[in-house]
Structures are given as C-alpha cells and as structure tokens.
PDB file of C-alpha atoms and ligand atoms in Angstrom:
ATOM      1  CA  UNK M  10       0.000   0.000   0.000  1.00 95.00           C
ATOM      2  CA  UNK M  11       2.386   2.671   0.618  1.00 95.00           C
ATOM      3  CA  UNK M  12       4.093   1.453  -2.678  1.00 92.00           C
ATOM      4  CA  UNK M  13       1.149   2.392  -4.560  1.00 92.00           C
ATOM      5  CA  UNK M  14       0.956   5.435  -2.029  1.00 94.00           C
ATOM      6  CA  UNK M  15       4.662   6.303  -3.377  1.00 94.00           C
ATOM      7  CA  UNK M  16       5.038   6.619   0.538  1.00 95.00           C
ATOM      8  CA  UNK M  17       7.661   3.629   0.949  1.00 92.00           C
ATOM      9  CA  UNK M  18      10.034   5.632   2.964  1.00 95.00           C
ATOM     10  CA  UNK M  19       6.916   6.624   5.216  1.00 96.00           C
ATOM     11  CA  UNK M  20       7.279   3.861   7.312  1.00 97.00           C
ATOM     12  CA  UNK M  21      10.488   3.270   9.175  1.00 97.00           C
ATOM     13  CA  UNK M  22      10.690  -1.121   9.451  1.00 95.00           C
ATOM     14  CA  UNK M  23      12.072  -3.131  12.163  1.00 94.00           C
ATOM     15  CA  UNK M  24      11.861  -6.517  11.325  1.00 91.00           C
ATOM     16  CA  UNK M  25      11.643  -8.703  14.357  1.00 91.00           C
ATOM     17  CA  UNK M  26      13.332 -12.149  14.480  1.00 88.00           C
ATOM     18  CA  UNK M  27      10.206 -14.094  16.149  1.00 86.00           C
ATOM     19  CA  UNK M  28      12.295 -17.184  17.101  1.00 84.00           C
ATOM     20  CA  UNK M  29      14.243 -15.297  19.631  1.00 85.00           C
ATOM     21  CA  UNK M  30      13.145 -13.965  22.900  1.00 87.00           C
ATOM     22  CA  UNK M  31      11.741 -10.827  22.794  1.00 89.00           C
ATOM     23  CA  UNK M  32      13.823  -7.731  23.421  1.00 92.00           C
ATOM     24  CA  UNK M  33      12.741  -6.561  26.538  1.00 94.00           C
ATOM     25  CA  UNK M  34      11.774  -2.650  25.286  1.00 93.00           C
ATOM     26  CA  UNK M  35       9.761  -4.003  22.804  1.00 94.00           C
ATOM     27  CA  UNK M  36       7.803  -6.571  24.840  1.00 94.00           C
ATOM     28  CA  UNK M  37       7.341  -3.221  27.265  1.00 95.00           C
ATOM     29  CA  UNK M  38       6.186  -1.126  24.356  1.00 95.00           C
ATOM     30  CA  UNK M  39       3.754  -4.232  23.237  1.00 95.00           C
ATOM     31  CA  UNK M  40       2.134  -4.647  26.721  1.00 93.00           C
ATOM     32  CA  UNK M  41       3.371  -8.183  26.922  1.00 86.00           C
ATOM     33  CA  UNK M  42       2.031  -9.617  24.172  1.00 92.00           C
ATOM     34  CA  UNK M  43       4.548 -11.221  20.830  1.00 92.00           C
ATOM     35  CA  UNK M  44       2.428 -11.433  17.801  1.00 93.00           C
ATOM     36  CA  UNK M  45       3.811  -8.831  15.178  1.00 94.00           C
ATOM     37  CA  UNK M  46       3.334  -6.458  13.382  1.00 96.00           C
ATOM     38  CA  UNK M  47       2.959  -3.774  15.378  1.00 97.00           C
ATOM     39  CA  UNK M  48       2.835   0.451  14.254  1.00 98.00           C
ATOM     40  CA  UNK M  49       4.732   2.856  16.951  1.00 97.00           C
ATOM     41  CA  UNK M  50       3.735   5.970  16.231  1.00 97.00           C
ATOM     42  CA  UNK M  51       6.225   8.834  16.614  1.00 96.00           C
ATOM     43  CA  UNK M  52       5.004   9.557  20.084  1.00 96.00           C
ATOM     44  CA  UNK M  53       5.161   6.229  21.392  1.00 96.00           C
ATOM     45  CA  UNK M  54       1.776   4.976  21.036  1.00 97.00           C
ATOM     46  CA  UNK M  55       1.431   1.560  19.519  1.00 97.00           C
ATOM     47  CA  UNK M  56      -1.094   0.094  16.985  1.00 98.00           C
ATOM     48  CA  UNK M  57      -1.712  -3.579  16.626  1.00 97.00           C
ATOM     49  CA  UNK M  58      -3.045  -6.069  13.956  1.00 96.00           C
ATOM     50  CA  UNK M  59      -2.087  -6.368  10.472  1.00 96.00           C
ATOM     51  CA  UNK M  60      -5.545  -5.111   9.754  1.00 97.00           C
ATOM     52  CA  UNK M  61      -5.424  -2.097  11.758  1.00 97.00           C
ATOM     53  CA  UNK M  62      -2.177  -0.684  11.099  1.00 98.00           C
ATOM     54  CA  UNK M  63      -3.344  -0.680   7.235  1.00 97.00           C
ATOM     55  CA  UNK M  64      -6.421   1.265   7.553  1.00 97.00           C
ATOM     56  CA  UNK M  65      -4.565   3.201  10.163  1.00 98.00           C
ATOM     57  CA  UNK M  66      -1.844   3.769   7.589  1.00 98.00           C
ATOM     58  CA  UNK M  67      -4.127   4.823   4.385  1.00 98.00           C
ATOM     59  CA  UNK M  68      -5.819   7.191   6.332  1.00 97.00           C
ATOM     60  CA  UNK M  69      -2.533   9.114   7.536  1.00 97.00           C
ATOM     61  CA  UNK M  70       0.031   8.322   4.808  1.00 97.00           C
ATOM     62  CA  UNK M  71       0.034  10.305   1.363  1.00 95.00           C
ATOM     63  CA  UNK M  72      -2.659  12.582  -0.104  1.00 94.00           C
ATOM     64  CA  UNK M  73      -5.781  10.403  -0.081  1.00 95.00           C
ATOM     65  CA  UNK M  74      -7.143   6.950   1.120  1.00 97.00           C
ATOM     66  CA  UNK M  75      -6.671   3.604  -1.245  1.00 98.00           C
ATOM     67  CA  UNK M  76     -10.453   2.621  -0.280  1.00 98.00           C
ATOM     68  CA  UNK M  77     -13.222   2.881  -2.634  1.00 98.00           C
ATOM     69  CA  UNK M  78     -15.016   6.734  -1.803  1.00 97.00           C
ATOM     70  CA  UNK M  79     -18.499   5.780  -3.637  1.00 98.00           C
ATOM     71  CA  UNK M  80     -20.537   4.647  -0.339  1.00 98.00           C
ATOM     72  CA  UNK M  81     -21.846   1.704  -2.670  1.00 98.00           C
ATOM     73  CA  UNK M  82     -18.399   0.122  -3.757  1.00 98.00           C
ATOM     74  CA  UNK M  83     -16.785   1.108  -0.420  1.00 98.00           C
ATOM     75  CA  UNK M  84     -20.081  -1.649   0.770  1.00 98.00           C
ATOM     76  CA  UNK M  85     -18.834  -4.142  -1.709  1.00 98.00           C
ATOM     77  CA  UNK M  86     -15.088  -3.922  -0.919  1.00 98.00           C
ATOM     78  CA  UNK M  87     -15.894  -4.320   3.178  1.00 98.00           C
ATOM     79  CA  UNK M  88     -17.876  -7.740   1.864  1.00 98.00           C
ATOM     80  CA  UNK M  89     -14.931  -9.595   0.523  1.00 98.00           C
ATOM     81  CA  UNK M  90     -12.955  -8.571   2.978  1.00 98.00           C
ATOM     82  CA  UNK M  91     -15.072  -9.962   5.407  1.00 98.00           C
ATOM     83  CA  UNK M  92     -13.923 -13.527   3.721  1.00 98.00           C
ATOM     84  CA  UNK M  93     -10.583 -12.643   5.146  1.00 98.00           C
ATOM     85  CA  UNK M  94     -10.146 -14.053   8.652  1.00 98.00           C
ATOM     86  CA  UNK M  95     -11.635 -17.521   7.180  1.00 98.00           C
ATOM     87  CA  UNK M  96      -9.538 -17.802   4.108  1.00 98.00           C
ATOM     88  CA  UNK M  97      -6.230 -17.183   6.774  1.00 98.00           C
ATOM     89  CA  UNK M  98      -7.307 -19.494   8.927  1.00 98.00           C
ATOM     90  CA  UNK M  99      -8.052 -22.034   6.581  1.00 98.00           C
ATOM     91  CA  UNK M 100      -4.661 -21.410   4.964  1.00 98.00           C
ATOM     92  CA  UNK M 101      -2.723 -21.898   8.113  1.00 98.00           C
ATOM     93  CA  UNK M 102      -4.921 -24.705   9.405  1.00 98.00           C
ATOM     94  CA  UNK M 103      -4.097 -27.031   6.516  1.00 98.00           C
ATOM     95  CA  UNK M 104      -0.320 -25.839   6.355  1.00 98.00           C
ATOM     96  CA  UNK M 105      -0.097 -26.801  10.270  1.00 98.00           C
ATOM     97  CA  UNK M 106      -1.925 -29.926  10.344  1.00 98.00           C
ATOM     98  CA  UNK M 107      -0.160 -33.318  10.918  1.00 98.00           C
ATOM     99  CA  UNK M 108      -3.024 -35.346  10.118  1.00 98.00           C
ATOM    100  CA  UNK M 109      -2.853 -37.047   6.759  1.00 98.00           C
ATOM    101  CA  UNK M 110      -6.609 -38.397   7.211  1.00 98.00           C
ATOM    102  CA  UNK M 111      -7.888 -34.421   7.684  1.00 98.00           C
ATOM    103  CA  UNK M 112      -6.004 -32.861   5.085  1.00 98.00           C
ATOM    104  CA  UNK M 113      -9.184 -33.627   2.612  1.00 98.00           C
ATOM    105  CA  UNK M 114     -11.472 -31.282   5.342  1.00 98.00           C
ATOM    106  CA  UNK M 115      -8.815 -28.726   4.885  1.00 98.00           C
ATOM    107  CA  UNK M 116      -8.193 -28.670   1.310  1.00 98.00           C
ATOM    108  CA  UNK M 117     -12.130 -28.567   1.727  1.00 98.00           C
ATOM    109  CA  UNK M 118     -12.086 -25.831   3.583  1.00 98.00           C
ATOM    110  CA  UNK M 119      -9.843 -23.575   2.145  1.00 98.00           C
ATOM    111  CA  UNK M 120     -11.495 -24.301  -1.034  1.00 98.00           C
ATOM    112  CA  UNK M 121     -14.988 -23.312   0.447  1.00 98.00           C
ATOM    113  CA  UNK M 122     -12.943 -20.128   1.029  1.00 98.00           C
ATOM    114  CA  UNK M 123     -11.952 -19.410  -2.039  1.00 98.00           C
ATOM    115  CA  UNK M 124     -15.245 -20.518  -3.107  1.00 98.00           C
ATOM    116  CA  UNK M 125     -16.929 -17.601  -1.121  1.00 98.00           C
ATOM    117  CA  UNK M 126     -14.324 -15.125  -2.757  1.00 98.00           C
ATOM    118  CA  UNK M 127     -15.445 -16.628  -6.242  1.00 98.00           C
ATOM    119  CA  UNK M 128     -19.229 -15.548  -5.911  1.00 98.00           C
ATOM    120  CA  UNK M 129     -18.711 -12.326  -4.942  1.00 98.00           C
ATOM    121  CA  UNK M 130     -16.604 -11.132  -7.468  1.00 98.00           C
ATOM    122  CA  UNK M 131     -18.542 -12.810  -9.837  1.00 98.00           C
ATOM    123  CA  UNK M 132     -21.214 -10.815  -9.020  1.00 98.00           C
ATOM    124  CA  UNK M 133     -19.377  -7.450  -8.379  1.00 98.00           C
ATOM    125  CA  UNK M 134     -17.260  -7.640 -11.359  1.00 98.00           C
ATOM    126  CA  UNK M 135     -17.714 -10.801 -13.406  1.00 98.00           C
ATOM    127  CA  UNK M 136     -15.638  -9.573 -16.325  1.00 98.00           C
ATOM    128  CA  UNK M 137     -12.541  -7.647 -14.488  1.00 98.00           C
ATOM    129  CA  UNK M 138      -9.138  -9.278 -12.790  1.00 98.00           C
ATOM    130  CA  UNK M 139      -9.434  -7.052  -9.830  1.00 98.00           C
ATOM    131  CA  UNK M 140     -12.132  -6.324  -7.533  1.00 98.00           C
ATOM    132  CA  UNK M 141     -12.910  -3.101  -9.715  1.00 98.00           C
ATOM    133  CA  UNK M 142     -10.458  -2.039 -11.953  1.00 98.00           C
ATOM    134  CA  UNK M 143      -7.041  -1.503 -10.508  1.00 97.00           C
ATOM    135  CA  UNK M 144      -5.259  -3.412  -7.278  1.00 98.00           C
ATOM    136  CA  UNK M 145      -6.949  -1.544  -4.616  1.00 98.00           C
ATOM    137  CA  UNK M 146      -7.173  -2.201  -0.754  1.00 98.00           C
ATOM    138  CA  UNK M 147      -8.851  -5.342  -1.047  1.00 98.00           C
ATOM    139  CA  UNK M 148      -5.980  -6.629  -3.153  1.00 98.00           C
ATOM    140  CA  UNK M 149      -3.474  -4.777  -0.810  1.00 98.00           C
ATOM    141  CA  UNK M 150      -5.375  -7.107   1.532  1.00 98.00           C
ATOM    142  CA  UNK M 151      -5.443 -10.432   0.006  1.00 98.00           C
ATOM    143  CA  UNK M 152      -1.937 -10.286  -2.215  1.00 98.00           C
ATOM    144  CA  UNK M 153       0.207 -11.321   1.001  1.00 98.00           C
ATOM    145  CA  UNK M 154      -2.213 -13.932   1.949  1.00 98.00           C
ATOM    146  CA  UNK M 155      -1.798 -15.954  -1.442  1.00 98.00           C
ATOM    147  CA  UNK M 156       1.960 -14.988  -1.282  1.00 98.00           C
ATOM    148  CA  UNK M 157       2.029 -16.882   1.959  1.00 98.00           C
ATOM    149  CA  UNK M 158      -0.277 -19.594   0.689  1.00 98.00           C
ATOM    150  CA  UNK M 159       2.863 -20.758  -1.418  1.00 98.00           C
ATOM    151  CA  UNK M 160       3.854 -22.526   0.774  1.00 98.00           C
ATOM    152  CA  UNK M 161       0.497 -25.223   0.450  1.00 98.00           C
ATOM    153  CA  UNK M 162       1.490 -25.170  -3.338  1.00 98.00           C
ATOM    154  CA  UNK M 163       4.983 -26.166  -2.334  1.00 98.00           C
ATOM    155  CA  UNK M 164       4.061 -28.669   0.654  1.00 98.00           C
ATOM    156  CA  UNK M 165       0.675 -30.061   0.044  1.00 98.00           C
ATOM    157  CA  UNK M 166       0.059 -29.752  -3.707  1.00 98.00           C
ATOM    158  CA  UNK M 167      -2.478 -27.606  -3.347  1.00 97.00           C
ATOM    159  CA  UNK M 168      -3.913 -26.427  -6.913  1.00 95.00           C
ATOM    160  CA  UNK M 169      -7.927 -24.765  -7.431  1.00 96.00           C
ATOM    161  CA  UNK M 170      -9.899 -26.539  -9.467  1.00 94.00           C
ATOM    162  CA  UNK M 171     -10.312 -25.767 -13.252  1.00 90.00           C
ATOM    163  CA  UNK M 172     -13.915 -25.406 -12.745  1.00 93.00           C
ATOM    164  CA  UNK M 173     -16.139 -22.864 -10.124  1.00 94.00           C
ATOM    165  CA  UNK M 174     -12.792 -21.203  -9.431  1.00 98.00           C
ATOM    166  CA  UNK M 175     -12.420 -19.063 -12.747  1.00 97.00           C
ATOM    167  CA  UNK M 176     -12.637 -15.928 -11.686  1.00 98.00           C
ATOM    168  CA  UNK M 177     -10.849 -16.355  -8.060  1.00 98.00           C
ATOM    169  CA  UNK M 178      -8.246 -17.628  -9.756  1.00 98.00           C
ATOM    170  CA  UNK M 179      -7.891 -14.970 -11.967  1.00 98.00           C
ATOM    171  CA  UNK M 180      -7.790 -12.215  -9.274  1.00 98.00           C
ATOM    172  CA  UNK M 181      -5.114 -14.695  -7.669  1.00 98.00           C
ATOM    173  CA  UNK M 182      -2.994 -14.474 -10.713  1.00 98.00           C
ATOM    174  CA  UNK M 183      -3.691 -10.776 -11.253  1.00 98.00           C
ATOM    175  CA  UNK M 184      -2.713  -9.462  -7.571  1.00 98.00           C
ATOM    176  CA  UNK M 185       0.889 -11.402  -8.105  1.00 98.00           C
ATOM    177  CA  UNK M 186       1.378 -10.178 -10.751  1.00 98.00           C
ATOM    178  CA  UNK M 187       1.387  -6.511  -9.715  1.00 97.00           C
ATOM    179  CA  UNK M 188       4.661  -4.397  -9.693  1.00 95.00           C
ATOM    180  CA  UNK M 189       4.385  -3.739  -5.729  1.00 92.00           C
ATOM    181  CA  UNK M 190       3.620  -7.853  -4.991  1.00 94.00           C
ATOM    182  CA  UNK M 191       7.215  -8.282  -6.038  1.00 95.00           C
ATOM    183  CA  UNK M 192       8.883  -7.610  -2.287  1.00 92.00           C
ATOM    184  CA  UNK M 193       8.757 -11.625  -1.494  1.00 95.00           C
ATOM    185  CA  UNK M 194       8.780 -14.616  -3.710  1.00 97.00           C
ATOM    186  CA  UNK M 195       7.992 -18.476  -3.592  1.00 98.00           C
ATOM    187  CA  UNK M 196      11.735 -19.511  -2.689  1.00 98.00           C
ATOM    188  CA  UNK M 197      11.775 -17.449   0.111  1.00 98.00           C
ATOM    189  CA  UNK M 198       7.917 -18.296   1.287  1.00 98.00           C
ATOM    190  CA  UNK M 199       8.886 -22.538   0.789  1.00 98.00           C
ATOM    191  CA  UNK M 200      12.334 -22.228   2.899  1.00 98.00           C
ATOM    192  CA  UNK M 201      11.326 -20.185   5.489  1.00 96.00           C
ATOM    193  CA  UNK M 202       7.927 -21.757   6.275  1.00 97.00           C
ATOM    194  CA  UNK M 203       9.472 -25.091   6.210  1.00 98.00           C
ATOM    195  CA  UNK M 204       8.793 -25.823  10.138  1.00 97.00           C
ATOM    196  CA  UNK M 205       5.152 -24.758   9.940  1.00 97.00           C
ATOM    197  CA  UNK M 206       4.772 -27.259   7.401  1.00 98.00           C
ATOM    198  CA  UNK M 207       5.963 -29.998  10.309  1.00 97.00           C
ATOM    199  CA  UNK M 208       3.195 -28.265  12.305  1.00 97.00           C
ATOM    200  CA  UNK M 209       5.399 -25.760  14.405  1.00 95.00           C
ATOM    201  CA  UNK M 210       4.536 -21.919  14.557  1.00 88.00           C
ATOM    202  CA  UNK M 211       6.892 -19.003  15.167  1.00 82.00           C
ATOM    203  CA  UNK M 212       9.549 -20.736  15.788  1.00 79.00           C
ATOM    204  CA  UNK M 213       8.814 -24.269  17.956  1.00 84.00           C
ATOM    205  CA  UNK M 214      11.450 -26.778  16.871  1.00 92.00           C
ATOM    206  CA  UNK M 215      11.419 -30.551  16.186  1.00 92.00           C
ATOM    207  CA  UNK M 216      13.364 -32.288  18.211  1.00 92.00           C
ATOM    208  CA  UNK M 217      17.008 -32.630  17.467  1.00 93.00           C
ATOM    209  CA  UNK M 218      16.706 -28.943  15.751  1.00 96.00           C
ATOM    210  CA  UNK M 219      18.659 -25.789  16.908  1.00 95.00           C
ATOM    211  CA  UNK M 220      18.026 -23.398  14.155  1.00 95.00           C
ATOM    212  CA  UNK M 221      14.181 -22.838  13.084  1.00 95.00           C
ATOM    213  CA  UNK M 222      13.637 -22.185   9.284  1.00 96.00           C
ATOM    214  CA  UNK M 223      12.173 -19.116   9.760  1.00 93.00           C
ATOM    215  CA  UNK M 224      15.357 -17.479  10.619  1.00 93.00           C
ATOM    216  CA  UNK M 225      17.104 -14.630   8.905  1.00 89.00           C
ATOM    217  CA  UNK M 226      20.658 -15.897   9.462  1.00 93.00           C
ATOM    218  CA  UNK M 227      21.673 -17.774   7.255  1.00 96.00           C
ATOM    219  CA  UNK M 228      19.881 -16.099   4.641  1.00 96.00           C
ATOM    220  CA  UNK M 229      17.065 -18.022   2.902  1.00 98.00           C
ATOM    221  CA  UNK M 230      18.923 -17.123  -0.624  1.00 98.00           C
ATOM    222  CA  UNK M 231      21.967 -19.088   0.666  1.00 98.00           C
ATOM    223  CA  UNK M 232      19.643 -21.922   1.702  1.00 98.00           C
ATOM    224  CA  UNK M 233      18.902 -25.480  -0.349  1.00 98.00           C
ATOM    225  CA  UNK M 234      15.047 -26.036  -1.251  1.00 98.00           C
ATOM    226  CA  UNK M 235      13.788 -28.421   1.688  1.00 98.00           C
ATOM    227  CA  UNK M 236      12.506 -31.533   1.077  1.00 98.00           C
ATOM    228  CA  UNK M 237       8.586 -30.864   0.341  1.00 98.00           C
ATOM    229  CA  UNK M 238       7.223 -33.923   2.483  1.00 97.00           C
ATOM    230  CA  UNK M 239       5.012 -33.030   5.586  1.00 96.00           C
ATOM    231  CA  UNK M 240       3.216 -35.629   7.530  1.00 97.00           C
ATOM    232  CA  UNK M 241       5.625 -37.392   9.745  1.00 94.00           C
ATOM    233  CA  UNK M 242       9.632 -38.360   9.344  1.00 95.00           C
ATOM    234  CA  UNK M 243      11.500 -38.668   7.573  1.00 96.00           C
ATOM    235  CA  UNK M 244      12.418 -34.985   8.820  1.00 97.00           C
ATOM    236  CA  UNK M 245      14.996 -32.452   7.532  1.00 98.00           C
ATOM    237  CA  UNK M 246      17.867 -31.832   9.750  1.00 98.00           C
ATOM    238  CA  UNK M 247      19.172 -28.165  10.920  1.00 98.00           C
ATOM    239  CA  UNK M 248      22.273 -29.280   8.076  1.00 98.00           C
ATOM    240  CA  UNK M 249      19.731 -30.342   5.226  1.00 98.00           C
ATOM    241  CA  UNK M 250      18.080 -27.285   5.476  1.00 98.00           C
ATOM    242  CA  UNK M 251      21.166 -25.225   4.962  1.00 98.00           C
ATOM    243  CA  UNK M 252      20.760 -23.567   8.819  1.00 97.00           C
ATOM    244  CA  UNK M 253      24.215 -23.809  10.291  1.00 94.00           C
TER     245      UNK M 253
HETATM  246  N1  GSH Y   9      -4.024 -11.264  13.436  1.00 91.21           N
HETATM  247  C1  GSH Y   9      -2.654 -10.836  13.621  1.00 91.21           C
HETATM  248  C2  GSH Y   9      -1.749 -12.039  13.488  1.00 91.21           C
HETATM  249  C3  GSH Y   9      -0.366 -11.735  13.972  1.00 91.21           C
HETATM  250  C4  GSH Y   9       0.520 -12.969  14.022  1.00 91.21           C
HETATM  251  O1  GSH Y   9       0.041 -14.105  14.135  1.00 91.21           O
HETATM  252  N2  GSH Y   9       1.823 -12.760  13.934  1.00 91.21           N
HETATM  253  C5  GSH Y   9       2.769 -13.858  13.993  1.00 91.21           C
HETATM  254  C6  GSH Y   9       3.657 -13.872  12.771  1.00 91.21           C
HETATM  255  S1  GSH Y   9       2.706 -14.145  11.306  1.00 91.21           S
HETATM  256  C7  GSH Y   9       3.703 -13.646  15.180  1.00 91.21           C
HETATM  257  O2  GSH Y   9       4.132 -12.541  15.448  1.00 91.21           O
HETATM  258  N3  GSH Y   9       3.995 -14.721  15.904  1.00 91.21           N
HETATM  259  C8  GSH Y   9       4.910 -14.659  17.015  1.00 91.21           C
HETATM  260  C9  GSH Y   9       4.187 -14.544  18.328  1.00 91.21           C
HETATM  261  O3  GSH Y   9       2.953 -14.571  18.370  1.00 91.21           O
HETATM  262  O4  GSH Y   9       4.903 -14.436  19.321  1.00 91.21           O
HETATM  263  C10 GSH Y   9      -2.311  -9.769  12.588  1.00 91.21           C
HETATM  264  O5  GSH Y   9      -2.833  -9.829  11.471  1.00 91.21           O
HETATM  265  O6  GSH Y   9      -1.524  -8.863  12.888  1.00 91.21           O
END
C-alpha cells in the first residue's frame, strides 16, 4: 500500500526475528504480548493487527485513502474482505496440520474459502481481474495472503480446481502479478515456512533442531530447497536445510 501510495520511505521497518526472545523494550512497548506487526507511532503509542495498522496507515500516509469513496463500492469492498479471517485461517490450518486423514477437510475448507471469494466477485465484477479495476485495498489485503499460501502449493500440492474457481483464480494471478507484490517470492515463502509445514509456529522446533527455518541468518537465498514432504519423518535436519 504505501508502494502504490509512493510513501515507501513513510514507514520506518524493524523486522523482528520471532524465534528469539523478545527484546525486553519491545515486549514493554507491546504490553506483553509477541504477535507482530505492530505500528509505533512517533510519540510512542502503539497500533496492533495487520488489519489495523493498514487502515490506520491509508488514512494518515500520502494525499488520499486507497479505499473505494463511492458509499456503494466502499459496501462491496468491506464484503470480501469480510472472507478474510476464514480464508487465513483455513490457509494456516491445513499448512499446520499433521493429520494425513484431515487434510481432505482442509483442502475442503480452504477451497470453500476461495469458493466464497469466487461468488462475490462474480457478481461485483464478473468480467474484471481485480475487484474493480485496478489493485486496490482489497488486493493490498489479500496479495500477502496468497503470497504466503505458497507454501500449500509447495508442501501439500495444493492447486484450485479448473472449474467454479475461474474468476478467483484470476484475481489470484492478477494481484501477483502486480509491480508492488514483487517484495517476497515463492523460494523465500517454501524455505522459510518449512517448520510450519511440520506443524510448528513461530519458531517451535522438532526435536534434534537448533536453528528454526524461519530465521534470517543464514539467509534463505543461501539456503537449499527443503525436502517438500510433511506428515511425519523422515524430517529435515538443521544441516539439510542449509541452517548452520
Ligand atoms: N491477526 C494478527 C496475526 C499476527 C501474528 O500471528 N503474527 C505472527 C507472525 S505471522 C507472530 O508474530 N507470531 C509470534 C508470536 O505470536 O509471538 C495480525 O494480522 O496482525
């Protein structure tokens, strides 16, 4: 957003490393609780959620707000992105699960997901790529998410239908394709989310690990692709993965 914006330097980032303990000052700053990101204002206050911090952000940043103005399409845009808390957790839930006998309820679900996304802009725009006609906030939205969501293409085969999925699919392949989607890319997404893929969050490890994948040292550019099995050993080791 603050691409599009032309506001990049707005924003000052810090990235975190999540599988260290916190630094102290930040964990003071946050209140106690971990889960990034997080927006500190200049004086000190601090914002929360993903979510938040964007609207928060396109209503302070640049000349004018990325949402739709027209009360009508502003409606429209606020109803996809009501599909957005589903489609994440439907996204994580199958990346995380060890379960070989549920992953058909969570392929199931995330396709009821995308299903959901497939009506409605089939019926806001049936004809378009985008939402309306240029990457807008609900893209700014969504783009990250199927960014992430490599990593089921990577781990669990996980491909949309031909059919019922046209036009989801198409916004998919639209929103990646968009000069400001190009900050990450599938390497990185598969190498670093290796560990989630074994069913470990922010940086739990397996036993026998020392180094989770979702590290920034060694650099995931320096790193071999790891193996793309999930569901049980054989598992990678700290050297396989190119962590030490
Ligand atoms: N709903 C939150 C999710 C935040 C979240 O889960 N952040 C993860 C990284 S993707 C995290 O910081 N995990 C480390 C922790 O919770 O300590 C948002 O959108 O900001």
């Amino acid at each position: 957003m603050l691409a599009m914006k032309g506001m990049a330097e707005a924003v000052d980032f810090n990235v975190v490393d999540i599988t260290k303990p916190r630094d102290p000052a930040l964990l003071a700053k946050m209140k106690g609780t971990t889960a990034l990101p997080a927006l500190e204002l200049p004086d000190g206050r601090i914002l929360k959620e993903s979510l938040i911090i964007l609207e928060y952000l396109d209503l302070t940043i640049g000349t004018a707000s990325i949402r739709q103005p027209d009360p009508w399409r502003r409606a429209l845009e606020a109803s996809l992105l009501r599909h957005e808390p589903a489609f994440t957790a439907a996204g994580y839930g199958m990346i995380l699960n060890q379960d070989r006998d549920k992953r058909a309820d969570f392929s199931e679900r995330l396709m009821a997901a995308y299903r959901g996304l497939d009506q409605d802009l089939n019926d806001i725009n049936p004809s378009g790529d985008f939402l309306f006609e240029s990457f807008g906030f609900a893209e700014v939205v969504f783009t990250p998410l199927f960014q992430r969501f490599w990593f089921l293409d990577y781990y669990e085969d996980f491909i949309l239908p031909d059919r019922g999925f046209g036009r989801v699919q198409r916004w998919k392949d639209a929103c990646l394709k968009a000069p400001m989607a190009q900050q990450v890319c599938f390497e990185e997404i598969a190498k670093l989310y290796y560990d989630y893929a074994q069913g470990l969050g922010t940086g739990g490890l397996l036993p026998g690990r020392k180094v989770s994948s979702l590290v920034f040292e060694p650099n995931w550019q320096t790193r071999p692709m790891p193996p793309r099995h999930k569901y049980g050993p054989p598992y990678a080791s700290d050297e396989d993965l190119g962590l030490l």
